[in-house]
mmCIF file of C-alpha atoms and ligand atoms in Angstrom:
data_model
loop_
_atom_site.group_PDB
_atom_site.id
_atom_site.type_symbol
_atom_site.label_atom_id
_atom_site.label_comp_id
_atom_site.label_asym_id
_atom_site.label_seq_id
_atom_site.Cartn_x
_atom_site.Cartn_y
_atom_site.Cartn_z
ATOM 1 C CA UNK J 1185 -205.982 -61.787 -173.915
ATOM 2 C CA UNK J 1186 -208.935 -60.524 -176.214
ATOM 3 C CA UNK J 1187 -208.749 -63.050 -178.937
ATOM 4 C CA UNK J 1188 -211.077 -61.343 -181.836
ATOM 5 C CA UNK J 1189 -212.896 -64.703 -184.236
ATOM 6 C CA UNK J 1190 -211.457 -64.210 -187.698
ATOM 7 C CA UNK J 1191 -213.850 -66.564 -189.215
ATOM 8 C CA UNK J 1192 -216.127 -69.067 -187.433
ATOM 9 C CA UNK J 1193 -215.569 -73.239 -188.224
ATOM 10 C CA UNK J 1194 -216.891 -76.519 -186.680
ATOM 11 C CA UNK J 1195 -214.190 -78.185 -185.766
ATOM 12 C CA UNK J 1196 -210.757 -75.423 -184.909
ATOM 13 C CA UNK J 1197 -211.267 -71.449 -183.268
ATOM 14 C CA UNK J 1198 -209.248 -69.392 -185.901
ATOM 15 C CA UNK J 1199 -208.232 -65.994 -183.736
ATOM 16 C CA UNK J 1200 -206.388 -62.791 -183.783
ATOM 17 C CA UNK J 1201 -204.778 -60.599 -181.574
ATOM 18 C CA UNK J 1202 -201.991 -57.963 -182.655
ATOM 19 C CA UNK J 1203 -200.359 -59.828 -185.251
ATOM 20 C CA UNK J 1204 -200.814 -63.481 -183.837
ATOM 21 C CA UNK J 1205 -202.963 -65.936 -185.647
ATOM 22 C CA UNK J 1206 -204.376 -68.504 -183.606
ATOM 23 C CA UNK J 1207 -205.183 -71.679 -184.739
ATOM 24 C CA UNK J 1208 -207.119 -74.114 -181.950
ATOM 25 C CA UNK J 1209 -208.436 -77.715 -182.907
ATOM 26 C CA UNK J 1210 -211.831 -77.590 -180.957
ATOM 27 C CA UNK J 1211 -212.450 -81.353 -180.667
ATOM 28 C CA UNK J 1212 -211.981 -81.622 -177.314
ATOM 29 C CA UNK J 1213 -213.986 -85.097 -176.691
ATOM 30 C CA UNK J 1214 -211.355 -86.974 -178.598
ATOM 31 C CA UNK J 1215 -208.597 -85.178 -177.607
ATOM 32 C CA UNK J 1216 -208.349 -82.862 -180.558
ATOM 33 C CA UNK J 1217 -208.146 -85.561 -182.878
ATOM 34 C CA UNK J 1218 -208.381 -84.242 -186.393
ATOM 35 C CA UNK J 1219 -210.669 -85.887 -189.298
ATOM 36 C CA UNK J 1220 -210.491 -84.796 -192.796
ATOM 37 C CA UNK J 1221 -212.469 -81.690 -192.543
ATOM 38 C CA UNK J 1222 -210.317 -80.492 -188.952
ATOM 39 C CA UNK J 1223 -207.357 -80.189 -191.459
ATOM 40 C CA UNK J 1224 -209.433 -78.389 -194.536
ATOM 41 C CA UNK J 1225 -210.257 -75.821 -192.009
ATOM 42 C CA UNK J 1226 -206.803 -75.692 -190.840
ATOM 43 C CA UNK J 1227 -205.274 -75.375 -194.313
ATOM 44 C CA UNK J 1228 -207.953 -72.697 -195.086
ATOM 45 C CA UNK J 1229 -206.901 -71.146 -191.888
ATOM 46 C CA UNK J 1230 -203.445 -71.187 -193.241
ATOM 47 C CA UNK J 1231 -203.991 -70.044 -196.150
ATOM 48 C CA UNK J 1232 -205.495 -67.019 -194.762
ATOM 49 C CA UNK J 1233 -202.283 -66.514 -192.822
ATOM 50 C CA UNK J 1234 -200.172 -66.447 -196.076
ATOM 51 C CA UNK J 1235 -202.572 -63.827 -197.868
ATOM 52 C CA UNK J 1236 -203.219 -61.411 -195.054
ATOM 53 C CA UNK J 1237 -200.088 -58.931 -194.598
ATOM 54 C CA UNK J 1238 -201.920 -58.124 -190.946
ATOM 55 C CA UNK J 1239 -200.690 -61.824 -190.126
ATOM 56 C CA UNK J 1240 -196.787 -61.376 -188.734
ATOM 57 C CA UNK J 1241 -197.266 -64.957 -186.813
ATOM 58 C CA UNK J 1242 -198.871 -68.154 -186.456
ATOM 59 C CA UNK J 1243 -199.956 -70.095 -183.274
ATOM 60 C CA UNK J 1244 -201.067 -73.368 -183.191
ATOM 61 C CA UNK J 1245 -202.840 -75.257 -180.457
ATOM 62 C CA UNK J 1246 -205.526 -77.487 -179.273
ATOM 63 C CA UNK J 1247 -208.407 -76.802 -176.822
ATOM 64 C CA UNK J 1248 -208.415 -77.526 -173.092
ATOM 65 C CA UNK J 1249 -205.617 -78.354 -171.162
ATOM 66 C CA UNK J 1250 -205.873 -82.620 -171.775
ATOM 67 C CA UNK J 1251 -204.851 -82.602 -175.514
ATOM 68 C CA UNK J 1252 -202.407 -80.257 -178.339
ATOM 69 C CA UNK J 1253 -203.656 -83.284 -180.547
ATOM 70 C CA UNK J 1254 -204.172 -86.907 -180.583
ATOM 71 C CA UNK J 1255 -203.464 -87.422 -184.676
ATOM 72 C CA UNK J 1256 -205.680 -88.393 -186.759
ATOM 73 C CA UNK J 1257 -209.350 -89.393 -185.739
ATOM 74 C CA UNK J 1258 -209.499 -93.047 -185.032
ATOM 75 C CA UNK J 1259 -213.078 -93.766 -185.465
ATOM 76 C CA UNK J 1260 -213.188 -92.481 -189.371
ATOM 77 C CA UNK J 1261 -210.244 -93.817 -190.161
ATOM 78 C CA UNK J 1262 -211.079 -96.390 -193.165
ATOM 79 C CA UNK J 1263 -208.697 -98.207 -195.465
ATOM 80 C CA UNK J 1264 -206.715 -95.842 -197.234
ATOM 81 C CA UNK J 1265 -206.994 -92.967 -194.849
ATOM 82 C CA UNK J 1266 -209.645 -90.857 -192.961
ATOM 83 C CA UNK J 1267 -213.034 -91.044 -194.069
ATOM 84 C CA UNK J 1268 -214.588 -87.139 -194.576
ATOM 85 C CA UNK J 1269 -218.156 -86.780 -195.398
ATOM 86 C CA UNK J 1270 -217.633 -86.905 -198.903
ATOM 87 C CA UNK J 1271 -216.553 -90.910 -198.429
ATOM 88 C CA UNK J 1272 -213.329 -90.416 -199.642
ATOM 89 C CA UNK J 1273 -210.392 -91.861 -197.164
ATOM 90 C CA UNK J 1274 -207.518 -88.818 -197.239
ATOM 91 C CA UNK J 1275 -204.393 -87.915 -195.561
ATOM 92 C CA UNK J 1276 -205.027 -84.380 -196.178
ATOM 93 C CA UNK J 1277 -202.836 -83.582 -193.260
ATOM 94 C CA UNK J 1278 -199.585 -84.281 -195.008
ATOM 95 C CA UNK J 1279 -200.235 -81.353 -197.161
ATOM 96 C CA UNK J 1280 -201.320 -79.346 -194.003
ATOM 97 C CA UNK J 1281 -197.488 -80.044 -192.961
ATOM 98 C CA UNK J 1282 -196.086 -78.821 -196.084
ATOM 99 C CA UNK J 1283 -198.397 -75.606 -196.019
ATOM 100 C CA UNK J 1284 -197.113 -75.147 -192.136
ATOM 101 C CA UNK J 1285 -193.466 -75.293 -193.551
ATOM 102 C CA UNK J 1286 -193.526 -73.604 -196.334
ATOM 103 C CA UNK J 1287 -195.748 -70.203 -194.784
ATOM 104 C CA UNK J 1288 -193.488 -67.416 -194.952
ATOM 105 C CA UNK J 1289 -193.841 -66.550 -191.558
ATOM 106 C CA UNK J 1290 -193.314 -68.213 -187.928
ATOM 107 C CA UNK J 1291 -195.643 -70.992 -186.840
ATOM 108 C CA UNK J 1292 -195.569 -71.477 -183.169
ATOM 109 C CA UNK J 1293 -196.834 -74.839 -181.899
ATOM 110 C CA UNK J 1294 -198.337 -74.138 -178.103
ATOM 111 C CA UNK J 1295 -198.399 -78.004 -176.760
ATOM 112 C CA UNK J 1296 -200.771 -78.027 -173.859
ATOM 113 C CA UNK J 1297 -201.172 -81.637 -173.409
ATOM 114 C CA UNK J 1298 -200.809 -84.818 -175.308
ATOM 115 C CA UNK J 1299 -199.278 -84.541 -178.518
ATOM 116 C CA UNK J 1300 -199.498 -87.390 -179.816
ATOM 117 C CA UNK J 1301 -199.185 -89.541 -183.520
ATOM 118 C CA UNK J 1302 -200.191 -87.145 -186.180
ATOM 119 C CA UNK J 1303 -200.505 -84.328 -183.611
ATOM 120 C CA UNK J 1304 -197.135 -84.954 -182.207
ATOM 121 C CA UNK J 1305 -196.046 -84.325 -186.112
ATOM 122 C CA UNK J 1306 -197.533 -81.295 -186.351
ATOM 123 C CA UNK J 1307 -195.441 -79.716 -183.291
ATOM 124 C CA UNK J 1308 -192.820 -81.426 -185.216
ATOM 125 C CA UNK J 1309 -193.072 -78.999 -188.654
ATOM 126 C CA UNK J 1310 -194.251 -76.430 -186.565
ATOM 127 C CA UNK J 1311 -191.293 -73.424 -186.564
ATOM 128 C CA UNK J 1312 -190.720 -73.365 -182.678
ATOM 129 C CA UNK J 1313 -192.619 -75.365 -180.413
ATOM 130 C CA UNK J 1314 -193.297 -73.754 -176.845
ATOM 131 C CA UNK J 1315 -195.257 -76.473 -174.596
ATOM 132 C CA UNK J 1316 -196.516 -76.801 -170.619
ATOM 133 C CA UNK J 1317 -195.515 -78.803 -167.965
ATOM 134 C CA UNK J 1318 -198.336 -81.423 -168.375
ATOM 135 C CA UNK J 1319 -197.424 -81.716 -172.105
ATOM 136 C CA UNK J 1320 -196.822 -85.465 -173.070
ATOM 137 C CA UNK J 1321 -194.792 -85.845 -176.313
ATOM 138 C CA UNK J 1322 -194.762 -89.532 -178.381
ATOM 139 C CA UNK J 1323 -195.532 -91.757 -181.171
ATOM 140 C CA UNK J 1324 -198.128 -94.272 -182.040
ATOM 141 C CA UNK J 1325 -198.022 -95.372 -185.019
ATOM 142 C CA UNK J 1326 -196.459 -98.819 -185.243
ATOM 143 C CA UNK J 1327 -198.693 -99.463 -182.591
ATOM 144 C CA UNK J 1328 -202.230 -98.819 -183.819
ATOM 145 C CA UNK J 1329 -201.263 -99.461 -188.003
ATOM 146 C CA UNK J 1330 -200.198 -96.369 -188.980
ATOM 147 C CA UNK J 1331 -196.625 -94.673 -189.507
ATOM 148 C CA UNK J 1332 -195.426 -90.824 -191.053
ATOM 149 C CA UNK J 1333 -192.105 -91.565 -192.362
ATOM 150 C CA UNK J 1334 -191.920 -88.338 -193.662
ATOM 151 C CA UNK J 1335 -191.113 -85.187 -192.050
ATOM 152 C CA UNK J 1336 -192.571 -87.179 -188.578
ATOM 153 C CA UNK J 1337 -189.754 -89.161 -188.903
ATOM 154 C CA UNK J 1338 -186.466 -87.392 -190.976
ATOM 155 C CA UNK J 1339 -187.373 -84.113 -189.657
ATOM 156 C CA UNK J 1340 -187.698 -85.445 -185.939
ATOM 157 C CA UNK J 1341 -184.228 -86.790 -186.658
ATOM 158 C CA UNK J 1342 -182.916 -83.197 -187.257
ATOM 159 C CA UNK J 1343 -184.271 -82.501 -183.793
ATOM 160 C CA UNK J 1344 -183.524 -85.365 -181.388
ATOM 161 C CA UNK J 1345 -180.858 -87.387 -183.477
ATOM 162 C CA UNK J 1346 -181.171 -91.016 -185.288
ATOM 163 C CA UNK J 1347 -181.139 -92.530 -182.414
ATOM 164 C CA UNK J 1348 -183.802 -91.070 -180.917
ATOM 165 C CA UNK J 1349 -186.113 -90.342 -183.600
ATOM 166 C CA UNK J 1350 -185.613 -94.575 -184.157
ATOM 167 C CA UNK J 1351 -186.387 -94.748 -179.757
ATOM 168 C CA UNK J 1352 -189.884 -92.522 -180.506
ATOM 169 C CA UNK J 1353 -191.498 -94.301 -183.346
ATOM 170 C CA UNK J 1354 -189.890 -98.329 -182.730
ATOM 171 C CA UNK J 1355 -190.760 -97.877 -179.249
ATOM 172 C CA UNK J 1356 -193.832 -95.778 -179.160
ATOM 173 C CA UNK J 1357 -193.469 -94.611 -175.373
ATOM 174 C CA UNK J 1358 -194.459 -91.123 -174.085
ATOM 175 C CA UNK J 1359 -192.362 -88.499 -172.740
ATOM 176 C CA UNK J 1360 -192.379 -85.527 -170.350
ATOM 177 C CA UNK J 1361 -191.804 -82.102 -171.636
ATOM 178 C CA UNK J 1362 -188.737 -81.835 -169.615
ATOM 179 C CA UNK J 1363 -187.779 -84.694 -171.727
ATOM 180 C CA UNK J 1364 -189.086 -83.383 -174.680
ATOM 181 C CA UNK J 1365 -186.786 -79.972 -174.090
ATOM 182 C CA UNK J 1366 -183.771 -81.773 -173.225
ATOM 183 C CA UNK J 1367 -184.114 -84.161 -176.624
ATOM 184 C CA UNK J 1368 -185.115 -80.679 -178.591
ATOM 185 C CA UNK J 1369 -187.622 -80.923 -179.923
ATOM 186 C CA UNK J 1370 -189.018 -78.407 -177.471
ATOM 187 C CA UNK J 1371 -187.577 -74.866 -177.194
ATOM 188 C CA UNK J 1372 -189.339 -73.915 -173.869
ATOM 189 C CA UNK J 1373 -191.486 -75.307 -171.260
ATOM 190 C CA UNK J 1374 -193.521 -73.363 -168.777
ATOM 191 C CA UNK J 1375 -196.171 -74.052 -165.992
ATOM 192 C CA UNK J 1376 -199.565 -74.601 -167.688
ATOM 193 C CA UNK J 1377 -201.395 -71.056 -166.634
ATOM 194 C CA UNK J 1378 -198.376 -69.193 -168.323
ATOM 195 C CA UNK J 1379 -198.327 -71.051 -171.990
ATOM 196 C CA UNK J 1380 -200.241 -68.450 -173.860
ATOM 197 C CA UNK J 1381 -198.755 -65.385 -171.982
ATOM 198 C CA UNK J 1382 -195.244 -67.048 -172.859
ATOM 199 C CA UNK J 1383 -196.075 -68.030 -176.546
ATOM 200 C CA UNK J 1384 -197.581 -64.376 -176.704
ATOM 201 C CA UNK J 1385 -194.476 -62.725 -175.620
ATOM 202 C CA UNK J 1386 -192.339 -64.819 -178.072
ATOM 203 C CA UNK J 1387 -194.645 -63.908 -180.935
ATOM 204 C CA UNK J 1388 -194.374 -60.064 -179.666
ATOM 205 C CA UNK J 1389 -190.652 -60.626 -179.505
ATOM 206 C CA UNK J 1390 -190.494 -62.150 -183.394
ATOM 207 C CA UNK J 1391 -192.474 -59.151 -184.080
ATOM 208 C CA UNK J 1392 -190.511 -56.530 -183.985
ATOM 209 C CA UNK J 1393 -187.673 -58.250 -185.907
ATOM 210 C CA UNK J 1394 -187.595 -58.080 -189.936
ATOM 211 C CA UNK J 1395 -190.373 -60.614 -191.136
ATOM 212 C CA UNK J 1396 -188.131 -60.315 -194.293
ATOM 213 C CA UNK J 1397 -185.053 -61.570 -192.575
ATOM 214 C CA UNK J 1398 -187.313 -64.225 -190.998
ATOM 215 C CA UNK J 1399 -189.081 -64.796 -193.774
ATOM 216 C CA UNK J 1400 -185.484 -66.061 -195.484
ATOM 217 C CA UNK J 1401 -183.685 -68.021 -192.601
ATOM 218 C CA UNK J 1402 -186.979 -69.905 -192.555
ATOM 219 C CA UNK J 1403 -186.514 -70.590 -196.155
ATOM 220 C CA UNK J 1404 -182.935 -70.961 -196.056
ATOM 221 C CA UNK J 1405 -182.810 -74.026 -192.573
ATOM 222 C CA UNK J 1406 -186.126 -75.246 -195.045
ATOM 223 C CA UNK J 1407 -183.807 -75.464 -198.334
ATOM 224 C CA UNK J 1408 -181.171 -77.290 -196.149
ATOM 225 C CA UNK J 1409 -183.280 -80.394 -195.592
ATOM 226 C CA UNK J 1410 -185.930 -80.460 -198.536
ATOM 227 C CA UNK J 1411 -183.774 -80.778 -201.369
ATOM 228 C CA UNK J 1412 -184.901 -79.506 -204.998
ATOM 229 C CA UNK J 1413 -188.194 -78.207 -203.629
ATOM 230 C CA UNK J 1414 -186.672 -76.482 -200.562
ATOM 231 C CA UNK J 1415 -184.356 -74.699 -203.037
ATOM 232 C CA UNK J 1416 -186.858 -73.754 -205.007
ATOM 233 C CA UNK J 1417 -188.779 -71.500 -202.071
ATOM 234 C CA UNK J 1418 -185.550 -69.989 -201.091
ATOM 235 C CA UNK J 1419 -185.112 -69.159 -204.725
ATOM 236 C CA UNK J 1420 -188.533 -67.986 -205.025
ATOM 237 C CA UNK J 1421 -187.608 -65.672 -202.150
ATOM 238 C CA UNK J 1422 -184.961 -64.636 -203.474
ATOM 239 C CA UNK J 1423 -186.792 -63.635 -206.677
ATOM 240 C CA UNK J 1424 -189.094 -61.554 -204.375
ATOM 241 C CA UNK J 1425 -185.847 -59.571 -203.094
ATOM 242 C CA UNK J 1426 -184.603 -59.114 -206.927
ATOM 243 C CA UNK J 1427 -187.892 -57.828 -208.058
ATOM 244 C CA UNK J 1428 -187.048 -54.841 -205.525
ATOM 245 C CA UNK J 1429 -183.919 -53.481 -207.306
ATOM 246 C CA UNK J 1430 -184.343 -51.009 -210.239
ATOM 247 C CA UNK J 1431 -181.567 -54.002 -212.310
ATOM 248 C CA UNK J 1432 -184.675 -56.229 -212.257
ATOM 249 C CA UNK J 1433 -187.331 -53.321 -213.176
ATOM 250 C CA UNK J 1434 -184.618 -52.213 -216.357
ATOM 251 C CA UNK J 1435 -185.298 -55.428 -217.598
ATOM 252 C CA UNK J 1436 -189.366 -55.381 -217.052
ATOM 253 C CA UNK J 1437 -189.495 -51.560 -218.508
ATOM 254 C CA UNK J 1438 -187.075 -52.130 -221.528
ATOM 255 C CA UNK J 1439 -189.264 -54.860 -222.820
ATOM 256 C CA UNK J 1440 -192.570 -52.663 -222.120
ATOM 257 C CA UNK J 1441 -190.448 -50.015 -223.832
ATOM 258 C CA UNK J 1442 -189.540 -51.983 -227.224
ATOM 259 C CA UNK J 1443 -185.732 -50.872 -226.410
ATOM 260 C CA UNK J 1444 -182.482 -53.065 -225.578
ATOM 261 C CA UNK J 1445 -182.077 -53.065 -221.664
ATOM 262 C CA UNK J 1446 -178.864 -51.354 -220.382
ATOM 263 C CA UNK J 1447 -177.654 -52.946 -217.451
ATOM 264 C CA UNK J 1448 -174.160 -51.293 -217.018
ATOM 265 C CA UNK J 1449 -175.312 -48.868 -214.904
ATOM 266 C CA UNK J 1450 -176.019 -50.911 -212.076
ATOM 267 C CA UNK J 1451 -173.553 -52.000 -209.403
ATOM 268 C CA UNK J 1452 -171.659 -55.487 -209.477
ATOM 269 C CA UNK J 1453 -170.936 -56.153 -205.658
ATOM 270 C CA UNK J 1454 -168.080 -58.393 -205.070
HETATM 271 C C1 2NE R 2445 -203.974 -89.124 -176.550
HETATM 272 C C2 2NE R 2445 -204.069 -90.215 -175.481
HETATM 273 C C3 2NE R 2445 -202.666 -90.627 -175.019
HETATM 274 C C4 2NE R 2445 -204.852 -89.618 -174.280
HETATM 275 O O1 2NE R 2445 -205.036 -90.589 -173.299
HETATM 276 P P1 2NE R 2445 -206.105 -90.325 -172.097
HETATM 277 O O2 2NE R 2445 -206.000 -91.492 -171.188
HETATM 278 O O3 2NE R 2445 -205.891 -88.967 -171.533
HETATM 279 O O4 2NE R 2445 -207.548 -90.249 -172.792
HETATM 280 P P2 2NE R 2445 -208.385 -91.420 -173.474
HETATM 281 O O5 2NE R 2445 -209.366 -91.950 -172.510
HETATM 282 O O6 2NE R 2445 -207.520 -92.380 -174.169
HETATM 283 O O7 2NE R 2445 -209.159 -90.554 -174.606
HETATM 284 C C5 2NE R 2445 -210.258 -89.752 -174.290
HETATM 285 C C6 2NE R 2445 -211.256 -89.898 -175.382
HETATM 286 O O8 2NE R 2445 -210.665 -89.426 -176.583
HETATM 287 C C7 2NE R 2445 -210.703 -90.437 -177.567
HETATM 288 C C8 2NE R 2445 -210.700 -91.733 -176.782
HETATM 289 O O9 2NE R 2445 -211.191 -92.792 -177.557
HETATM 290 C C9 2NE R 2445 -211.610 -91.378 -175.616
HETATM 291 O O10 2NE R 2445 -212.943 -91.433 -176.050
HETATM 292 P P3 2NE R 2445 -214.116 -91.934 -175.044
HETATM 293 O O11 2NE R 2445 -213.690 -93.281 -174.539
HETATM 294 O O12 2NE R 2445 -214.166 -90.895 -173.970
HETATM 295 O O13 2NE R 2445 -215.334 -91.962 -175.909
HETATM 296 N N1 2NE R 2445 -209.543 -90.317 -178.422
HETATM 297 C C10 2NE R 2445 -208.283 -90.023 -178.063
HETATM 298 N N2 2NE R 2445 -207.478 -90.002 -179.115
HETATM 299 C C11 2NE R 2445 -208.239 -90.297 -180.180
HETATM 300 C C12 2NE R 2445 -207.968 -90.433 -181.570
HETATM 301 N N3 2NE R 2445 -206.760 -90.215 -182.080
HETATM 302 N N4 2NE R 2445 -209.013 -90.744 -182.368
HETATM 303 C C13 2NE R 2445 -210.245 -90.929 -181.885
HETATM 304 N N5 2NE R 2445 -210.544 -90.808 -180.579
HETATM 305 C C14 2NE R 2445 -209.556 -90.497 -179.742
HETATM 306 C C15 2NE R 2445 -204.826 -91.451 -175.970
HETATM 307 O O14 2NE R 2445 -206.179 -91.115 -176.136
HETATM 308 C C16 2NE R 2445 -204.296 -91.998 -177.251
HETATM 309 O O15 2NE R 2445 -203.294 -92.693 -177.270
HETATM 310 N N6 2NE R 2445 -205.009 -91.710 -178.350
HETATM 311 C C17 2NE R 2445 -204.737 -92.301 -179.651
HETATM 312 C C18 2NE R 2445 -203.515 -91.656 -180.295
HETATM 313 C C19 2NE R 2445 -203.284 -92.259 -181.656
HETATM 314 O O16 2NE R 2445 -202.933 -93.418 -181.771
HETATM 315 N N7 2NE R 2445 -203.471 -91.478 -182.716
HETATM 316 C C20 2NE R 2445 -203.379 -91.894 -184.092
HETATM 317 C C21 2NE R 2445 -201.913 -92.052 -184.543
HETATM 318 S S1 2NE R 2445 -201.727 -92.334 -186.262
HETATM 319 C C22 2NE R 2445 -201.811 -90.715 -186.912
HETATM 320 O O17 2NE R 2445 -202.218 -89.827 -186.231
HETATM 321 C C23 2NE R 2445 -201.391 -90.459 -188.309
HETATM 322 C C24 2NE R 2445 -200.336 -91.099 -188.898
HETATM 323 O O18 2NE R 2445 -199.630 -91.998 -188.222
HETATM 324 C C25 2NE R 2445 -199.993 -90.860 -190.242
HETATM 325 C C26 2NE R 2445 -200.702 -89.936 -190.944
HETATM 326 C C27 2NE R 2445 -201.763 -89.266 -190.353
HETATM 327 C C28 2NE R 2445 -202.100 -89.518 -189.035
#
């Protein structure tokens, strides 16, 4: 595939080709560990994807075939979180998973190795999560003084089950892809030389359906789970969708107008 560089960064490749995003952390040394300034490129990157209507899809993946991600960067990690350049320890990647699940559009997460810790979490909030053979799924955290009780942990439940998610973080083992896919948490796994053909075709595939439609069920499983501020996306959404129907504009245009709006005329569906 002809990947064209939407913007250069240090530390991740942000791509396109035909309506896929691609996002790639480019630390390959330390297994595509991320430090605070992997995830401010990231969110940027993100960002980018919710502005730009060319954007229909989001990929997200890790360079080389060792590593997806490792979590968060061991050797700046300080007391309080990781250490960027400005000094300040962060865990700027929690908001990186709320930006992942709250994008109107599909994130894909293409595992091609270890996903591990804070990287296994991101294939976690990521919207489908297509991986390769070699892939190796787990959790570290209770073993190196860390844990993500958040959305690493309730939303893994929704995934694999209490039991399970409790299994993955108490006992902090690794697991296959196979094993990953048959707990599902993985929707697909393929031989490594056919990952990005695959996760391209599935991306072509979401494509050509309504990004509207999508755009809703995403917001609609999302409002399930997050309580108040899922139901405040889908609502937002749903805002969107009334802002469309000449009801919503008699309201805007009799104000503008300096008259009393008349809403009779417009259907009441049962
Ligand atoms: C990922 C894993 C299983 C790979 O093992 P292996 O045997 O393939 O590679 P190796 O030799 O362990 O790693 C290769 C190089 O990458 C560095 C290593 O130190 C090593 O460096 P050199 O010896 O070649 O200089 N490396 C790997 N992961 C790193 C990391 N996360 N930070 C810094 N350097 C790293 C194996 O490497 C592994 O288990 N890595 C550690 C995984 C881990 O514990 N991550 C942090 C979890 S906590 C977290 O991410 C988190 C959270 O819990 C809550 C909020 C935010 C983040």
């Amino acid at each position: 595939f002809e990947w064209q560089t939407i913007k250069e960064y240090e530390d991740i490749r942000f791509e396109f080709l035909e309506g896929i995003a691609k996002i790639t952390i480019n630390r390959p040394e330390v297994r595509n560990a991320f430090r605070p300034q992997t995830v401010n490129e990231m969110s940027e990157a993100m960002d980018y994807c919710r502005e730009d209507p060319d954007v229909y899809v989001v990929v997200l993946t890790g360079e080389g075939d060792k590593a997806f991600c490792s979590g968060g960067d061991q050797n700046v990690k300080g007391i309080g979180g990781y250490v960027g350049k400005d000094g300040v320890p962060r865990l700027n990647v929690l908001d990186l998973q709320k930006k992942i699940r709250s994008l109107p559009k599909p994130v894909v997460a293409m595992v091609n190795g270890f996903a591990i810790g804070g990287g296994h979490v991101l294939h976690v909030v990521c919207d489908l999560t297509i991986a390769s053979e070699n892939a190796i799924f787990g959790q570290t955290g209770p073993k190196v003084g860390s844990f993500d009780a958040g959305f690493g942990s309730s939303y893994l439940a929704r995934h694999v089950g209490q039991k399970k998610a409790r299994e993955i973080w108490f006992l902090c083992q690794q697991y296959s892809a196979k094993e990953a896919e048959d707990m599902g948490m993985v929707n697909k796994v393929v031989p490594l030389d056919q990952l990005e053909e695959t996760t391209v075709e599935w991306c072509r595939i979401m494509m050509q359906r309504s990004p509207m439609a999508l755009r809703m069920i995403k917001m609609g499983l999302n409002a399930e789970l997050d309580g108040q501020a899922g139901i405040q996306e889908l609502a937002g959404n749903a805002t969107l969708l009334y802002y469309f129907t000449e009801e919503a504009q008699e309201g805007k245009n009799a104000f503008l107008e300096k008259r009393a709006p008349d809403f009779k005329k417009f259907p009441k569906f049962p």
